[in-house]
Coordinates of C-alpha atoms in Angstrom, one line a residue:
X1 CA 71.6 44.7 5.6
X2 CA 68.7 47.1 5.3
X3 CA 66.6 48.8 8.0
X4 CA 63.1 47.5 7.6
X5 CA 61.7 50.9 8.5
X6 CA 63.1 52.2 5.2
X7 CA 61.6 49.4 3.2
X8 CA 58.1 49.8 4.7
X9 CA 58.3 53.5 4.4
X10 CA 59.2 53.4 0.7
X11 CA 56.2 51.3 -0.1
X12 CA 53.6 52.5 2.4
X13 CA 54.0 56.1 3.5
X14 CA 50.7 56.0 5.4
X15 CA 50.9 53.5 8.3
X16 CA 47.5 51.6 8.4
X17 CA 45.5 51.0 11.5
X18 CA 45.5 47.5 13.0
X19 CA 43.7 45.1 13.7
X20 CA 41.7 45.1 10.5
X21 CA 38.1 43.7 11.0
X22 CA 36.9 40.7 9.0
X23 CA 33.6 40.7 7.2
X24 CA 33.5 36.9 7.2
X25 CA 35.1 34.4 9.6
X26 CA 37.1 32.6 6.9
X27 CA 37.7 35.4 4.4
X28 CA 40.7 37.6 4.9
X29 CA 40.1 41.3 5.6
X30 CA 40.5 43.5 2.6
X31 CA 43.6 45.0 4.2
X32 CA 45.3 41.6 4.3
X33 CA 44.7 41.2 0.6
X34 CA 46.5 44.5 0.0
X35 CA 49.4 43.5 2.2
X36 CA 49.8 40.3 0.3
X37 CA 49.6 42.1 -3.0
X38 CA 52.4 44.5 -2.0
X39 CA 54.7 41.5 -1.4
X40 CA 56.6 43.0 1.6
X41 CA 57.7 40.5 4.3
X42 CA 56.8 42.9 7.0
X43 CA 54.7 46.1 7.2
X44 CA 54.3 48.8 9.8
X45 CA 50.9 49.2 11.4
X46 CA 49.4 51.6 14.0
X47 CA 47.7 50.2 17.1
X48 CA 44.7 51.5 19.0
X49 CA 46.8 53.6 21.4
X50 CA 48.9 55.1 18.6
X51 CA 51.8 52.8 19.1
X52 CA 53.3 51.0 16.1
X53 CA 54.3 47.4 15.4
X54 CA 55.4 45.1 12.6
X55 CA 53.0 42.8 10.9
X56 CA 54.6 39.7 9.3
X57 CA 53.0 38.6 6.0
X58 CA 55.2 35.8 4.9
X59 CA 55.0 32.2 6.1
X60 CA 58.7 31.4 5.9
X61 CA 59.7 34.6 7.8
X62 CA 57.1 33.9 10.5
X63 CA 58.5 30.4 11.1
X64 CA 62.0 31.7 11.5
X65 CA 61.0 34.6 13.8
X66 CA 59.0 32.2 16.0
X67 CA 62.1 30.1 16.5
X68 CA 64.2 33.2 17.4
X69 CA 64.7 33.5 21.2
X70 CA 65.2 37.3 20.8
X71 CA 61.4 37.6 20.4
X72 CA 59.7 37.8 23.8
X73 CA 56.2 36.7 24.7
X74 CA 56.2 38.7 27.9
X75 CA 53.2 41.1 27.7
X76 CA 54.6 43.4 30.4
X77 CA 57.6 44.3 28.3
X78 CA 57.5 47.9 26.8
X79 CA 56.5 47.7 23.2
X80 CA 54.4 44.5 23.4
X81 CA 51.7 45.0 20.8
X82 CA 48.3 45.1 22.7
X83 CA 45.3 45.2 20.4
X84 CA 42.7 46.6 22.9
X85 CA 42.7 48.7 26.1
X86 CA 41.7 45.7 28.1
X87 CA 45.0 44.0 27.3
X88 CA 46.8 46.8 29.1
X89 CA 45.0 46.0 32.4
X90 CA 47.2 44.5 35.2
X91 CA 46.4 40.8 35.8
X92 CA 46.9 38.7 39.0
X93 CA 48.9 36.1 37.1
X94 CA 51.4 35.4 34.4
X95 CA 50.5 32.5 32.2
X96 CA 52.7 30.0 30.4
X97 CA 52.1 31.8 27.1
X98 CA 53.7 34.9 28.6
X99 CA 56.9 33.4 29.8
X100 CA 60.3 33.2 28.2
X101 CA 63.4 31.2 28.7
X102 CA 63.9 28.9 31.7
X103 CA 60.6 29.8 33.4
X104 CA 58.7 28.8 30.3
X105 CA 60.7 25.6 29.8
X106 CA 60.2 24.5 33.4
X107 CA 56.5 25.1 33.5
X108 CA 55.9 23.6 30.0
X109 CA 57.7 20.4 30.9
X110 CA 55.3 19.9 33.8
X111 CA 52.4 19.8 31.4
X112 CA 53.8 17.9 28.5
X113 CA 53.2 14.4 29.8
X114 CA 49.4 15.1 30.0
X115 CA 49.3 16.3 26.3
X116 CA 51.4 13.8 24.4
X117 CA 49.8 12.2 21.3
X118 CA 49.6 8.8 23.1
X119 CA 48.0 10.3 26.3
X120 CA 45.5 12.3 24.3
X121 CA 44.6 9.4 22.1
X122 CA 43.7 7.4 25.2
X123 CA 41.0 10.0 25.7
X124 CA 39.3 9.2 22.3
X125 CA 36.5 7.0 23.8
X126 CA 35.7 9.7 26.3
X127 CA 35.7 12.4 23.6
X128 CA 33.5 10.2 21.4
X129 CA 31.1 9.7 24.3
X130 CA 30.9 13.4 25.0
X131 CA 30.3 14.3 21.3
X132 CA 27.6 11.6 21.0
X133 CA 25.9 12.8 24.2
X134 CA 25.8 16.5 23.0
X135 CA 24.5 15.4 19.5
X136 CA 21.8 13.2 21.1
X137 CA 20.6 16.2 23.1
X138 CA 20.7 18.5 20.1
X139 CA 19.0 16.1 17.7
X140 CA 16.3 15.3 20.3
X141 CA 15.3 19.0 20.3
X142 CA 15.7 19.3 16.5
X143 CA 15.3 19.5 13.6
X144 CA 17.1 22.9 14.0
X145 CA 19.6 24.2 16.5
X146 CA 22.2 26.8 17.2
X147 CA 25.4 24.8 16.7
X148 CA 27.4 27.1 18.9
X149 CA 25.2 27.2 22.0
X150 CA 24.0 23.6 21.8
X151 CA 27.2 21.8 20.7
X152 CA 30.4 23.7 19.9
X153 CA 30.9 25.5 23.2
X154 CA 30.1 22.4 25.2
X155 CA 32.3 19.6 23.8
X156 CA 35.7 21.2 24.3
X157 CA 34.7 22.5 27.7
X158 CA 33.4 19.1 28.9
X159 CA 36.6 17.4 27.7
X160 CA 39.0 19.9 29.4
X161 CA 36.9 19.9 32.6
X162 CA 37.3 16.1 32.7
X163 CA 41.0 16.3 32.1
X164 CA 41.5 18.9 34.8
X165 CA 38.9 17.4 37.2
X166 CA 36.8 20.5 37.2
X167 CA 33.1 20.1 37.9
X168 CA 31.1 20.8 34.7
X169 CA 28.2 21.8 37.0
X170 CA 29.9 25.3 37.0
X171 CA 30.1 25.5 33.2
X172 CA 27.6 28.3 32.9
X173 CA 29.6 30.5 35.3
X174 CA 33.0 30.0 33.7
X175 CA 31.7 30.0 30.1
X176 CA 30.1 33.3 30.7
X177 CA 33.3 34.7 32.1
X178 CA 35.3 33.1 29.3
X179 CA 33.1 34.9 26.8
X180 CA 33.5 38.1 28.6
X181 CA 37.3 38.0 28.6
X182 CA 37.6 36.7 25.1
X183 CA 34.7 37.6 22.8
X184 CA 33.8 40.8 24.7
X185 CA 37.3 41.9 25.3
X186 CA 37.4 44.6 22.7
X187 CA 34.3 46.4 24.2
X188 CA 35.5 46.2 27.9
X189 CA 37.3 48.9 29.7
X190 CA 40.5 48.0 31.5
X191 CA 38.6 48.0 34.8
X192 CA 35.8 45.7 33.5
X193 CA 38.3 43.3 32.0
X194 CA 40.3 43.3 35.3
X195 CA 37.1 42.5 37.2
X196 CA 36.2 39.6 34.9
X197 CA 39.7 38.2 35.1
X198 CA 39.6 38.5 38.9
X199 CA 36.3 36.6 39.1
X200 CA 37.5 33.6 37.1
X201 CA 40.9 33.7 38.8
X202 CA 39.2 33.7 42.2
X203 CA 37.1 30.7 41.2
X204 CA 40.2 28.7 40.0
X205 CA 42.1 29.8 43.1
X206 CA 39.5 28.2 45.3
X207 CA 39.4 25.1 43.1
X208 CA 43.2 24.7 43.3
X209 CA 43.1 25.1 47.0
X210 CA 40.7 22.2 47.2
X211 CA 42.9 20.1 45.0
X212 CA 45.9 20.8 47.2
X213 CA 43.9 19.8 50.3
X214 CA 42.4 16.7 48.7
X215 CA 44.0 15.9 45.2
X216 CA 41.6 14.4 42.7
X217 CA 42.4 12.1 39.7
X218 CA 42.7 14.9 37.1
X219 CA 45.7 17.0 36.0
X220 CA 45.2 19.6 38.7
X221 CA 45.2 17.0 41.4
X222 CA 48.4 15.5 40.0
X223 CA 50.2 18.8 39.8
X224 CA 49.0 19.8 43.2
X225 CA 50.2 16.5 44.8
X226 CA 53.5 16.2 42.9
X227 CA 54.6 19.7 42.2
X228 CA 53.0 22.2 44.6
X229 CA 53.5 19.8 47.5
X230 CA 57.2 19.4 46.7
X231 CA 57.7 23.2 46.2
X232 CA 58.6 23.0 42.5
X233 CA 55.4 24.8 41.6
X234 CA 53.7 27.6 43.4
X235 CA 50.0 27.8 44.2
X236 CA 49.5 30.9 42.0
X237 CA 51.4 29.3 39.1
X238 CA 49.0 26.3 39.2
X239 CA 46.0 28.7 39.2
X240 CA 47.5 30.4 36.1
X241 CA 48.0 27.1 34.4
X242 CA 44.4 26.1 35.1
X243 CA 43.1 29.4 33.7
X244 CA 45.0 29.1 30.4
X245 CA 44.0 25.5 29.9
X246 CA 40.3 26.1 30.8
X247 CA 39.9 29.3 28.9
X248 CA 42.2 29.2 25.9
X249 CA 41.5 25.5 25.0
X250 CA 37.8 26.0 25.3
X251 CA 37.6 29.2 23.3
X252 CA 39.9 28.5 20.4
X253 CA 38.7 24.9 19.9
X254 CA 35.0 25.8 20.0
X255 CA 35.6 28.7 17.6
X256 CA 37.6 26.4 15.2
X257 CA 34.9 23.8 15.4
X258 CA 32.1 26.3 14.5
X259 CA 34.1 27.9 11.7
X260 CA 35.1 24.5 10.3
X261 CA 31.4 23.5 10.1
X262 CA 30.6 26.7 8.3
X263 CA 33.5 26.4 5.9
X264 CA 32.5 22.8 4.9
X265 CA 28.8 23.8 4.4
X266 CA 30.0 26.6 2.1
X267 CA 32.2 24.1 0.2
X268 CA 29.8 21.2 -0.4
X269 CA 32.1 19.5 -3.0
X270 CA 34.9 19.2 -0.4
X271 CA 32.4 18.0 2.3
X272 CA 31.2 15.4 -0.2
X273 CA 34.8 14.1 -0.6
X274 CA 35.0 13.6 3.2
X275 CA 31.7 11.9 3.4
X276 CA 32.7 9.6 0.6
X277 CA 36.0 8.8 2.2
X278 CA 36.0 9.2 6.0
X279 CA 39.7 8.2 6.0
X280 CA 40.4 11.7 4.8
X281 CA 39.3 13.5 8.0
X282 CA 42.7 13.4 9.7
X283 CA 44.5 15.2 6.9
X284 CA 41.5 17.4 6.1
X285 CA 41.6 18.7 9.6
X286 CA 45.0 20.3 9.0
X287 CA 43.6 22.1 6.0
X288 CA 40.6 23.3 8.0
X289 CA 43.0 24.6 10.7
X290 CA 45.0 26.4 8.0
X291 CA 41.9 27.8 6.3
X292 CA 40.0 29.0 9.3
X293 CA 43.0 30.2 11.5
X294 CA 40.6 31.5 14.1
X295 CA 43.3 32.6 16.6
X296 CA 44.3 35.2 14.1
X297 CA 46.1 37.6 16.4
X298 CA 47.2 35.4 19.2
X299 CA 50.8 35.3 18.0
X300 CA 52.3 38.5 19.1
X301 CA 55.8 39.2 20.4
X302 CA 58.2 42.1 21.2
X303 CA 61.9 42.2 20.3
X304 CA 64.1 41.8 23.4
X305 CA 67.1 42.7 21.2
X306 CA 67.8 43.9 17.7
X307 CA 67.0 41.2 15.2
X308 CA 68.5 41.1 11.7
X309 CA 66.8 38.7 9.3
X310 CA 66.6 38.6 5.5
X311 CA 68.2 42.1 5.3
X312 CA 65.6 43.5 7.6
X313 CA 66.0 44.9 11.1
X314 CA 63.6 44.7 14.0
X315 CA 64.7 47.1 16.7
X316 CA 64.7 46.1 20.4
X317 CA 61.4 47.1 21.9
X318 CA 59.4 46.9 18.7
X319 CA 56.3 44.8 18.6
X320 CA 55.8 42.0 16.1
X321 CA 52.3 40.6 15.1
X322 CA 52.0 37.4 13.1
X323 CA 48.4 37.1 11.9
X324 CA 47.8 33.4 11.5
X325 CA 45.2 33.8 8.8
X326 CA 47.6 36.0 6.8
X327 CA 50.7 33.8 6.9
X328 CA 48.5 30.6 6.4
X329 CA 47.3 32.1 3.1
X330 CA 50.8 32.8 1.8
X331 CA 50.8 31.6 -1.8
X332 CA 54.6 30.9 -1.5
X333 CA 53.7 28.2 1.1
X334 CA 50.3 27.0 -0.1
X335 CA 49.2 26.8 -3.7
X336 CA 45.9 28.6 -4.3
X337 CA 45.7 29.5 -0.6
X338 CA 42.2 30.9 -0.7
X339 CA 40.8 27.6 -1.9
X340 CA 39.8 24.9 0.5
X341 CA 41.3 21.6 -0.5
X342 CA 40.7 18.8 2.0
X343 CA 43.2 16.7 0.1
X344 CA 46.0 19.2 0.6
X345 CA 49.0 18.5 2.7
X346 CA 48.8 21.5 5.1
X347 CA 50.6 20.2 8.1
X348 CA 53.1 23.1 8.2
X349 CA 50.4 25.6 8.9
X350 CA 50.9 28.0 11.8
X351 CA 47.4 27.8 13.4
X352 CA 49.0 26.4 16.6
X353 CA 52.1 28.6 16.4
X354 CA 55.6 27.4 16.0
X355 CA 58.8 27.1 18.0
X356 CA 59.0 26.8 21.8
X357 CA 55.6 28.5 22.2
X358 CA 53.6 26.2 19.9
X359 CA 50.3 25.3 21.5
X360 CA 50.8 22.7 24.1
X361 CA 47.1 21.6 23.8
X362 CA 47.2 21.1 20.0
X363 CA 46.9 17.3 20.2
X364 CA 43.8 17.5 22.4
X365 CA 42.3 20.2 20.1
X366 CA 42.9 18.0 17.0
X367 CA 41.2 15.0 18.7
X368 CA 38.2 17.0 19.7
X369 CA 37.9 18.6 16.3
X370 CA 38.3 15.4 14.3
X371 CA 35.8 13.4 16.4
X372 CA 33.3 16.3 16.5
X373 CA 33.4 17.0 12.8
X374 CA 33.4 13.4 11.6
X375 CA 30.6 12.4 13.9
X376 CA 28.5 15.5 13.2
X377 CA 28.4 15.0 9.5
X378 CA 28.0 11.2 9.8
X379 CA 24.9 11.5 12.0
X380 CA 23.5 14.6 10.2
X381 CA 24.6 14.2 6.5
X382 CA 21.9 16.7 5.5
X383 CA 23.1 19.5 7.8
X384 CA 22.7 22.9 6.3
X385 CA 22.6 26.6 7.3
X386 CA 19.2 27.8 8.6
X387 CA 20.0 31.5 7.7
X388 CA 21.9 33.2 5.0
X389 CA 25.6 33.5 5.8
X390 CA 25.4 37.3 5.6
X391 CA 23.2 37.2 8.7
X392 CA 25.8 35.4 10.9
X393 CA 27.4 37.5 13.6
X394 CA 31.0 37.3 14.6
X395 CA 33.3 38.6 17.3
X396 CA 37.0 39.1 16.9
X397 CA 37.9 40.5 20.3
X398 CA 41.2 39.3 21.7
X399 CA 42.3 38.2 18.3
X400 CA 40.1 35.1 18.1
X401 CA 37.5 34.9 15.3
X402 CA 34.4 33.6 16.9
X403 CA 30.9 33.0 15.4
X404 CA 28.5 34.0 18.2
X405 CA 25.8 31.6 16.8
X406 CA 25.4 29.2 13.9
X407 CA 21.8 28.4 13.2
X408 CA 21.5 25.0 11.4
X409 CA 18.8 22.6 10.3
X410 CA 18.8 19.0 9.0

């Protein structure tokens, strides 16, 4: 057994700062390439507040750590690796993604029936209808558009609103707040972040109260009538569930959709393979999820106890960061990992996490992405960028790589 501090110190006496910004949404930061080249399974990094954490660089190690119950998701634990001042701000809720043990298991089981493969596939006609409607509106205003503002942010939001029974009439309100607490997070003070969280939490608090008084046909109404009414779920816990489902599902899915479109436009030979054989879309989606890995820094933990693994030691209270785009480009797991190959079998990627905290909404996200991408390129086979890729702007606040706009023409 070897202390991992000694290994990292022997190879990297200077502890680099983290996060490392990307220059392009689907190209690794230069610092990631250096980490890969050094070949260490974990490396020490320095965070914005001077604290340190471990960054995991190997796919196999990441999978084993994410299955280890000694790694905690509780953000309030000392040592949890925050990546911006806003993340240190107190919040009026604790979400499913921040729970461990029994609390996590109980709350997750309440949501699982709504997100099974079978249940989500039943939504396919509704998702197709939503995608067609947004494309109709975009094409009518064409022959150019901002794919983010006119398509990518709307489709996931409309689908999740329908699932939850949230009025889409309020979409401008909660989409603006969603952007503020995700894309703008890195520029907000703790007070500004707390205020934005409070606004969207207050909105959902009122919505849940209405569902408790008069349950609707969606998931919120079901949980209100079956769980809150019976006392197995508290009002505040349902509000927190609604917030995570509304915000996280919308943000990561829309970002993946936009980045996938850009990736395919920059890889025309791979796009041509899909257009020639639409049956490849389902498998190709896993490769796009691996390649884009937009929720790059969403997988963060803190050791609740000492962890010995592969001769390394993570001490209790030390933070662990598993950058999705880094471990999903591990050449030991994926041959030629920096090459997009839509025929690759990439199902074991970690874009949705792994272990008990794997993304509960991944089946819904897959359905939205597959229908959106396939339909977009079927209806607009000549789709192309309207500006040079160097002019595209990106936000990476909160660990999600987000294109703020994607001007296209057809």
